[in-house]
Amino acid sequence: FFSGSRRARTEARERLSKMSRKGRTFKGPDPKSLRGDACYFYRDIGAGSYGGDVNCLQQFLKKRGFMKDEPTGYYGEKTEAAVESWQKASSIKPANGIMGLVSRQFYARKQRLPVPGKEDLASSDSKKVCIDVCSEFNGVQDCETRCVRTEKDKIHACKESCQIAFSAACDRAYPTHAPGGPENYKLCLKYLSQSCEDTCAVYR
């Protein structure tokens, strides 16, 4: 096991604590990190879903002109319509606005990422290298582990772990029922891609 938890915790703690102290006054991450080029879709997502994978999908759709609104991390009607438009433009069937297995596999192949359903990073069966990433906020950790078969794929295990852990930290820090929750959650997720890039840079 390799533990990337210390650096991941530091990254998340610094960013989330800064947001907590300053609210909406922070400048935000590097715009280059908001392109949706490396989304890890480990599950089917559709209307009602939320999380870092949804936020990354929205970045991808916005960058490619299928969506005009800013990413929120919430999968609503506009995201569903944008996904359907992308599916039709990419000849993906069914074009139903849901990121099911076929759509997730299509995206992964285009972006040269592990293909869901064929390279499941969540399982440790017959895999030799596992990466553990933790994000921390207010003294509570959210951790995730992903495993791969070869050393060269460690960066994917790290990024998927980081995407899930960081998203969980944002969700817990800014719940929807809290004042300003949805807006702060959206702002928190803006840091996800850049934080995970920095955290996993050692595996490039």
mmCIF file of C-alpha atoms in Angstrom:
data_model
loop_
_atom_site.group_PDB
_atom_site.id
_atom_site.type_symbol
_atom_site.label_atom_id
_atom_site.label_comp_id
_atom_site.label_asym_id
_atom_site.label_seq_id
_atom_site.Cartn_x
_atom_site.Cartn_y
_atom_site.Cartn_z
ATOM 1 C CA PHE A 1 0.000 0.000 0.000
ATOM 2 C CA PHE A 2 1.110 3.529 -0.743
ATOM 3 C CA SER A 3 -0.565 6.183 1.354
ATOM 4 C CA GLY A 4 -0.960 9.575 -0.252
ATOM 5 C CA SER A 5 -3.098 10.686 2.653
ATOM 6 C CA ARG A 6 -0.781 13.277 4.220
ATOM 7 C CA ARG A 7 -0.402 15.397 1.139
ATOM 8 C CA ALA A 8 -4.049 14.931 0.131
ATOM 9 C CA ARG A 9 -5.219 15.975 3.589
ATOM 10 C CA THR A 10 -3.018 19.068 3.449
ATOM 11 C CA GLU A 11 -4.299 20.076 0.017
ATOM 12 C CA ALA A 12 -7.947 19.665 0.981
ATOM 13 C CA ARG A 13 -7.556 21.248 4.413
ATOM 14 C CA GLU A 14 -5.820 24.358 3.056
ATOM 15 C CA ARG A 15 -8.361 24.900 0.297
ATOM 16 C CA LEU A 16 -11.499 24.095 2.281
ATOM 17 C CA SER A 17 -10.373 26.035 5.354
ATOM 18 C CA LYS A 18 -9.635 29.056 3.208
ATOM 19 C CA MET A 19 -13.104 28.855 1.708
ATOM 20 C CA SER A 20 -14.679 28.489 5.141
ATOM 21 C CA ARG A 21 -12.911 31.598 6.407
ATOM 22 C CA LYS A 22 -13.373 33.846 3.396
ATOM 23 C CA GLY A 23 -16.630 32.666 1.894
ATOM 24 C CA ARG A 24 -16.890 33.856 -1.696
ATOM 25 C CA THR A 25 -13.889 36.166 -1.712
ATOM 26 C CA PHE A 26 -11.337 33.569 -2.861
ATOM 27 C CA LYS A 27 -10.006 33.794 -6.412
ATOM 28 C CA GLY A 28 -10.567 30.184 -7.316
ATOM 29 C CA PRO A 29 -8.386 27.560 -8.989
ATOM 30 C CA ASP A 30 -6.498 27.702 -12.241
ATOM 31 C CA PRO A 31 -9.093 27.748 -15.081
ATOM 32 C CA LYS A 32 -7.010 25.133 -16.909
ATOM 33 C CA SER A 33 -8.027 22.619 -14.263
ATOM 34 C CA LEU A 34 -11.727 23.039 -15.114
ATOM 35 C CA ARG A 35 -11.858 21.362 -18.525
ATOM 36 C CA GLY A 36 -13.310 17.974 -17.604
ATOM 37 C CA ASP A 37 -10.477 16.115 -19.316
ATOM 38 C CA ALA A 38 -10.077 13.408 -16.678
ATOM 39 C CA CYS A 39 -13.427 12.410 -15.170
ATOM 40 C CA TYR A 40 -13.573 9.046 -13.435
ATOM 41 C CA PHE A 41 -17.117 7.729 -13.826
ATOM 42 C CA TYR A 42 -17.125 4.788 -11.427
ATOM 43 C CA ARG A 43 -20.954 4.700 -11.313
ATOM 44 C CA ASP A 44 -23.979 5.480 -13.463
ATOM 45 C CA ILE A 45 -25.131 9.058 -12.938
ATOM 46 C CA GLY A 46 -28.346 10.788 -13.950
ATOM 47 C CA ALA A 47 -31.009 13.183 -12.705
ATOM 48 C CA GLY A 48 -30.709 13.545 -8.941
ATOM 49 C CA SER A 49 -27.052 12.495 -8.744
ATOM 50 C CA TYR A 50 -24.457 14.808 -7.257
ATOM 51 C CA GLY A 51 -20.730 14.727 -6.609
ATOM 52 C CA GLY A 52 -17.303 15.342 -8.043
ATOM 53 C CA ASP A 53 -17.963 13.108 -11.039
ATOM 54 C CA VAL A 54 -21.074 15.154 -11.895
ATOM 55 C CA ASN A 55 -19.106 18.374 -11.538
ATOM 56 C CA CYS A 56 -16.362 17.034 -13.812
ATOM 57 C CA LEU A 57 -18.950 15.935 -16.379
ATOM 58 C CA GLN A 58 -20.429 19.426 -16.371
ATOM 59 C CA GLN A 59 -16.975 20.922 -16.942
ATOM 60 C CA PHE A 60 -16.537 18.591 -19.894
ATOM 61 C CA LEU A 61 -19.925 19.487 -21.366
ATOM 62 C CA LYS A 62 -19.382 23.223 -20.887
ATOM 63 C CA LYS A 63 -15.922 23.139 -22.449
ATOM 64 C CA ARG A 64 -17.334 21.412 -25.524
ATOM 65 C CA GLY A 65 -20.305 23.724 -25.912
ATOM 66 C CA PHE A 66 -23.077 21.386 -24.806
ATOM 67 C CA MET A 67 -23.796 23.312 -21.617
ATOM 68 C CA LYS A 68 -23.830 27.034 -20.862
ATOM 69 C CA ASP A 69 -24.337 27.088 -17.095
ATOM 70 C CA GLU A 70 -21.514 26.895 -14.578
ATOM 71 C CA PRO A 71 -20.888 23.436 -13.051
ATOM 72 C CA THR A 72 -22.733 22.875 -9.790
ATOM 73 C CA GLY A 73 -22.102 19.217 -8.987
ATOM 74 C CA TYR A 74 -25.854 18.562 -9.188
ATOM 75 C CA TYR A 75 -27.302 16.561 -12.085
ATOM 76 C CA GLY A 76 -30.505 18.357 -13.071
ATOM 77 C CA GLU A 77 -32.584 18.836 -16.204
ATOM 78 C CA LYS A 78 -30.008 21.049 -17.928
ATOM 79 C CA THR A 79 -27.246 18.530 -17.384
ATOM 80 C CA GLU A 80 -29.505 15.737 -18.597
ATOM 81 C CA ALA A 81 -30.297 17.697 -21.788
ATOM 82 C CA ALA A 82 -26.610 18.491 -22.329
ATOM 83 C CA VAL A 83 -25.630 14.831 -21.915
ATOM 84 C CA GLU A 84 -28.306 13.792 -24.386
ATOM 85 C CA SER A 85 -26.985 16.326 -26.911
ATOM 86 C CA TRP A 86 -23.438 15.034 -26.443
ATOM 87 C CA GLN A 87 -24.623 11.438 -26.791
ATOM 88 C CA LYS A 88 -26.406 12.225 -30.057
ATOM 89 C CA ALA A 89 -23.398 14.130 -31.419
ATOM 90 C CA SER A 90 -21.185 11.168 -30.503
ATOM 91 C CA SER A 91 -23.610 8.542 -31.894
ATOM 92 C CA ILE A 92 -23.953 6.956 -28.461
ATOM 93 C CA LYS A 93 -26.996 4.779 -27.926
ATOM 94 C CA PRO A 94 -29.175 5.093 -26.017
ATOM 95 C CA ALA A 95 -29.100 8.901 -26.108
ATOM 96 C CA ASN A 96 -31.208 9.286 -23.000
ATOM 97 C CA GLY A 97 -29.348 11.904 -20.972
ATOM 98 C CA ILE A 98 -28.011 9.333 -18.503
ATOM 99 C CA MET A 99 -24.318 8.548 -18.066
ATOM 100 C CA GLY A 100 -24.742 4.789 -18.114
ATOM 101 C CA LEU A 101 -22.074 2.194 -18.812
ATOM 102 C CA VAL A 102 -21.955 2.726 -22.592
ATOM 103 C CA SER A 103 -21.525 6.485 -22.221
ATOM 104 C CA ARG A 104 -18.981 6.104 -19.448
ATOM 105 C CA GLN A 105 -16.955 3.664 -21.517
ATOM 106 C CA PHE A 106 -17.095 5.936 -24.561
ATOM 107 C CA TYR A 107 -15.811 8.903 -22.548
ATOM 108 C CA ALA A 108 -13.027 6.850 -20.947
ATOM 109 C CA ARG A 109 -11.768 5.553 -24.293
ATOM 110 C CA LYS A 110 -11.772 9.036 -25.818
ATOM 111 C CA GLN A 111 -9.866 10.449 -22.847
ATOM 112 C CA ARG A 112 -7.531 7.430 -22.607
ATOM 113 C CA LEU A 113 -8.642 6.531 -19.094
ATOM 114 C CA PRO A 114 -9.342 3.128 -17.526
ATOM 115 C CA VAL A 115 -12.531 1.769 -19.089
ATOM 116 C CA PRO A 116 -15.381 1.220 -16.577
ATOM 117 C CA GLY A 117 -16.604 -2.361 -16.492
ATOM 118 C CA LYS A 118 -13.308 -3.644 -17.861
ATOM 119 C CA GLU A 119 -10.809 -1.965 -15.565
ATOM 120 C CA ASP A 120 -12.687 -1.586 -12.297
ATOM 121 C CA LEU A 121 -10.443 0.358 -9.948
ATOM 122 C CA ALA A 122 -12.669 -0.242 -6.934
ATOM 123 C CA SER A 123 -11.807 -3.934 -6.654
ATOM 124 C CA SER A 124 -8.494 -5.159 -5.274
ATOM 125 C CA ASP A 125 -8.900 -8.678 -6.686
ATOM 126 C CA SER A 126 -5.715 -9.779 -8.491
ATOM 127 C CA LYS A 127 -4.374 -6.218 -8.359
ATOM 128 C CA LYS A 128 -1.042 -5.367 -6.835
ATOM 129 C CA VAL A 129 -0.938 -1.601 -6.374
ATOM 130 C CA CYS A 130 -3.442 0.312 -4.247
ATOM 131 C CA ILE A 131 -3.555 4.046 -3.608
ATOM 132 C CA ASP A 132 -5.227 5.534 -0.553
ATOM 133 C CA VAL A 133 -6.193 9.229 -0.592
ATOM 134 C CA CYS A 134 -7.826 11.128 2.257
ATOM 135 C CA SER A 135 -9.328 14.622 2.404
ATOM 136 C CA GLU A 136 -9.794 16.297 5.748
ATOM 137 C CA PHE A 137 -12.015 19.139 6.907
ATOM 138 C CA ASN A 138 -12.750 20.179 10.484
ATOM 139 C CA GLY A 139 -10.776 17.221 11.784
ATOM 140 C CA VAL A 140 -12.823 14.568 9.978
ATOM 141 C CA GLN A 141 -11.327 12.506 7.155
ATOM 142 C CA ASP A 142 -12.950 11.144 4.028
ATOM 143 C CA CYS A 143 -10.812 8.404 2.498
ATOM 144 C CA GLU A 144 -10.999 6.288 -0.627
ATOM 145 C CA THR A 145 -8.857 3.484 -2.048
ATOM 146 C CA ARG A 146 -8.461 2.394 -5.645
ATOM 147 C CA CYS A 147 -6.259 -0.413 -7.008
ATOM 148 C CA VAL A 148 -4.531 -1.139 -10.315
ATOM 149 C CA ARG A 149 -2.513 -3.988 -11.784
ATOM 150 C CA THR A 150 0.544 -2.064 -12.943
ATOM 151 C CA GLU A 151 2.767 0.697 -11.619
ATOM 152 C CA LYS A 152 2.130 2.881 -14.665
ATOM 153 C CA ASP A 153 -1.585 3.077 -13.833
ATOM 154 C CA LYS A 154 -1.086 4.328 -10.277
ATOM 155 C CA ILE A 155 -1.956 7.872 -11.340
ATOM 156 C CA HIS A 156 -5.465 6.709 -12.301
ATOM 157 C CA ALA A 157 -5.968 4.985 -8.969
ATOM 158 C CA CYS A 158 -4.805 8.144 -7.227
ATOM 159 C CA LYS A 159 -7.018 10.506 -9.232
ATOM 160 C CA GLU A 160 -10.163 8.419 -8.858
ATOM 161 C CA SER A 161 -9.560 8.032 -5.120
ATOM 162 C CA CYS A 162 -8.955 11.751 -4.811
ATOM 163 C CA GLN A 163 -12.057 12.656 -6.831
ATOM 164 C CA ILE A 164 -14.286 10.609 -4.535
ATOM 165 C CA ALA A 165 -12.636 11.634 -1.251
ATOM 166 C CA PHE A 166 -12.498 15.346 -2.038
ATOM 167 C CA SER A 167 -16.116 15.317 -3.211
ATOM 168 C CA ALA A 168 -17.200 13.610 0.010
ATOM 169 C CA ALA A 169 -15.361 16.263 2.036
ATOM 170 C CA CYS A 170 -17.148 19.046 0.162
ATOM 171 C CA ASP A 171 -20.502 17.337 0.647
ATOM 172 C CA ARG A 172 -19.978 16.957 4.381
ATOM 173 C CA ALA A 173 -18.596 20.487 4.825
ATOM 174 C CA TYR A 174 -21.387 22.174 2.858
ATOM 175 C CA PRO A 175 -24.624 20.148 3.086
ATOM 176 C CA THR A 176 -27.550 21.297 0.975
ATOM 177 C CA HIS A 177 -29.726 22.071 4.019
ATOM 178 C CA ALA A 178 -27.192 24.520 5.473
ATOM 179 C CA PRO A 179 -27.359 28.253 4.671
ATOM 180 C CA GLY A 180 -25.507 28.792 1.411
ATOM 181 C CA GLY A 181 -24.904 25.053 1.176
ATOM 182 C CA PRO A 182 -25.444 24.507 -2.574
ATOM 183 C CA GLU A 183 -23.409 27.585 -3.540
ATOM 184 C CA ASN A 184 -20.543 26.743 -1.214
ATOM 185 C CA TYR A 185 -20.611 23.120 -2.386
ATOM 186 C CA LYS A 186 -20.278 24.313 -5.976
ATOM 187 C CA LEU A 187 -17.345 26.547 -5.053
ATOM 188 C CA CYS A 188 -15.694 23.774 -3.072
ATOM 189 C CA LEU A 189 -15.812 21.400 -6.048
ATOM 190 C CA LYS A 190 -14.012 23.972 -8.181
ATOM 191 C CA TYR A 191 -10.853 23.017 -6.336
ATOM 192 C CA LEU A 192 -11.230 19.279 -6.890
ATOM 193 C CA SER A 193 -9.437 18.855 -10.216
ATOM 194 C CA GLN A 194 -6.508 21.090 -9.360
ATOM 195 C CA SER A 195 -6.084 19.534 -5.923
ATOM 196 C CA CYS A 196 -6.102 16.016 -7.347
ATOM 197 C CA GLU A 197 -3.656 16.971 -10.070
ATOM 198 C CA ASP A 198 -1.280 18.344 -7.455
ATOM 199 C CA THR A 199 -1.761 15.403 -5.120
ATOM 200 C CA CYS A 200 -1.193 12.771 -7.818
ATOM 201 C CA ALA A 201 1.587 14.559 -9.700
ATOM 202 C CA VAL A 202 4.160 12.211 -8.168
ATOM 203 C CA TYR A 203 2.791 9.392 -10.374
ATOM 204 C CA ARG A 204 3.122 11.143 -13.718
#
